[in-house]
Short mmCIF file of C-alpha atoms in Angstrom, two decimals:
data_model
loop_
_atom_site.label_atom_id
_atom_site.label_comp_id
_atom_site.label_asym_id
_atom_site.label_seq_id
_atom_site.Cartn_x
_atom_site.Cartn_y
_atom_site.Cartn_z
CA MET A 298 0.00 0.00 0.00
CA VAL A 299 1.45 3.33 -1.06
CA ILE A 300 0.44 6.59 0.61
CA ARG A 301 0.48 9.48 -1.75
CA LEU A 302 1.50 12.77 -0.15
CA TRP A 303 1.39 14.92 -3.26
CA PRO A 304 -2.02 16.46 -2.40
CA LEU A 305 -0.51 17.65 0.93
CA ARG A 306 2.65 19.09 -0.61
CA PRO A 307 1.38 22.72 -0.88
CA PHE A 308 0.69 22.68 2.88
CA LEU A 309 4.06 21.25 3.91
CA ALA A 310 6.12 24.49 3.96
CA PRO A 311 3.50 26.62 5.77
CA SER A 312 2.94 23.81 8.28
CA LEU A 313 6.67 23.57 9.02
CA LEU A 314 6.88 27.36 9.47
CA LEU A 315 3.93 27.26 11.84
CA VAL A 316 5.47 24.47 13.93
CA VAL A 317 8.85 26.22 14.11
CA GLY A 318 7.15 29.50 15.00
CA LEU A 319 5.11 27.92 17.78
CA LEU A 320 8.18 26.21 19.23
CA GLY A 321 9.74 29.65 19.68
CA CYS A 322 6.82 30.91 21.76
CA THR A 323 7.11 30.83 25.54
CA SER A 324 4.29 29.98 27.85
CA GLU A 325 5.37 32.46 30.55
CA ARG A 326 3.37 35.66 30.74
CA VAL A 327 5.12 38.70 32.10
CA ILE A 328 2.71 40.92 33.98
CA PRO A 329 4.06 44.45 34.36
CA GLU A 330 3.82 46.32 37.64
CA PRO A 331 0.93 48.81 37.69
CA VAL A 332 1.86 52.43 37.20
CA ILE A 333 0.51 54.60 40.00
CA PRO A 334 0.50 58.29 39.18
CA LYS A 335 2.29 60.64 41.56
CA VAL A 336 -0.11 63.00 43.29
CA GLU A 337 1.21 66.20 44.84
CA GLY A 338 -0.05 67.68 48.09
CA SER A 339 0.21 64.75 50.54
CA GLU A 340 1.98 67.04 53.01
CA TRP A 341 -1.37 68.81 53.53
CA CYS A 342 -3.27 65.70 54.73
CA ASP A 343 -2.71 66.33 58.47
CA ASP A 344 -3.63 70.02 58.18
CA ALA A 345 -6.74 69.06 56.23
CA GLU A 346 -7.81 66.63 58.96
CA GLN A 347 -7.28 69.22 61.70
CA ASN A 348 -9.32 71.79 59.78
CA LEU A 349 -12.13 69.35 59.00
CA LEU A 350 -12.32 68.30 62.66
CA ALA A 351 -12.24 71.92 63.87
CA LEU A 352 -15.13 72.74 61.53
CA GLY A 353 -17.05 69.63 62.69
CA CYS A 354 -17.18 68.13 59.19
CA GLU A 355 -18.15 64.47 58.91
CA GLU A 356 -15.35 63.96 56.36
CA GLY A 357 -12.76 64.57 59.09
CA GLN A 358 -13.98 61.64 61.18
CA PRO A 359 -12.27 58.21 61.06
CA THR A 360 -13.48 55.73 58.45
CA LYS A 361 -15.66 52.74 59.39
CA LYS A 362 -12.46 50.68 59.62
CA GLY A 363 -10.91 53.17 62.03
CA LYS A 364 -8.47 54.97 59.72
CA SER A 365 -7.98 58.63 60.51
CA PHE A 366 -8.52 61.13 57.72
CA THR A 367 -4.75 61.69 57.57
CA GLU A 368 -4.07 57.94 57.11
CA PHE A 369 -6.83 57.66 54.51
CA CYS A 370 -5.60 60.77 52.71
CA LEU A 371 -1.97 59.65 52.59
CA ASP A 372 -2.91 56.15 51.45
CA THR A 373 -5.27 57.43 48.77
CA GLN A 374 -2.89 60.11 47.53
CA GLN A 375 0.29 58.01 47.50
CA ASN A 376 -0.95 54.51 46.73
CA GLY A 377 -4.18 55.12 44.87
CA GLY A 378 -3.07 58.07 42.81
CA ILE A 379 -6.28 59.93 43.62
CA ASP A 380 -6.03 63.61 44.50
CA LEU A 381 -8.25 64.48 47.47
CA ASN A 382 -7.11 68.11 47.23
CA PRO A 383 -5.98 68.26 50.89
CA LYS A 384 -4.48 71.74 50.45
CA CYS A 385 -7.94 73.09 49.68
CA LEU A 386 -9.50 71.07 52.54
CA ALA A 387 -6.96 72.59 54.92
CA THR A 388 -8.07 76.14 54.04
CA ILE A 389 -11.86 75.95 53.81
CA LYS A 390 -13.97 77.97 56.27
CA SER A 391 -17.08 75.76 56.36
CA CYS A 392 -18.11 72.18 55.58
CA ASP A 393 -20.29 73.43 52.71
CA GLU A 394 -17.13 74.45 50.86
CA ILE A 395 -15.90 70.84 50.57
CA ASP A 396 -17.98 70.13 47.47
CA LYS A 397 -18.35 73.72 46.28
CA VAL A 398 -14.71 74.85 46.45
CA CYS A 399 -12.54 71.73 46.69
CA ALA A 400 -14.32 69.40 44.27
CA TRP A 401 -12.55 68.64 41.01
CA ASN A 402 -14.17 70.42 38.08
CA PRO A 403 -13.13 69.40 34.56
#
């Protein structure tokens, strides 16, 4: 019994290239470290907390997990890359100004 390969001949070269190409692929996936943007103003977090507490603002109170505003602010600013605008919070004169003056407006 003779097996005739001539009908498969046009597929031989592309198949070999595919096999060689796949052998060169690695199965390891390199996951890059996340890029966290640098946010300026973290040095104002403590002043912001003191001002919010002095004004009696709810935002100055510890979180439900017991973090002080300063801890929350520093963590959010430095690790989360989210600007809480603590410099503005440190200078407001009433709690109403939190959203009116310190909120981010595009």
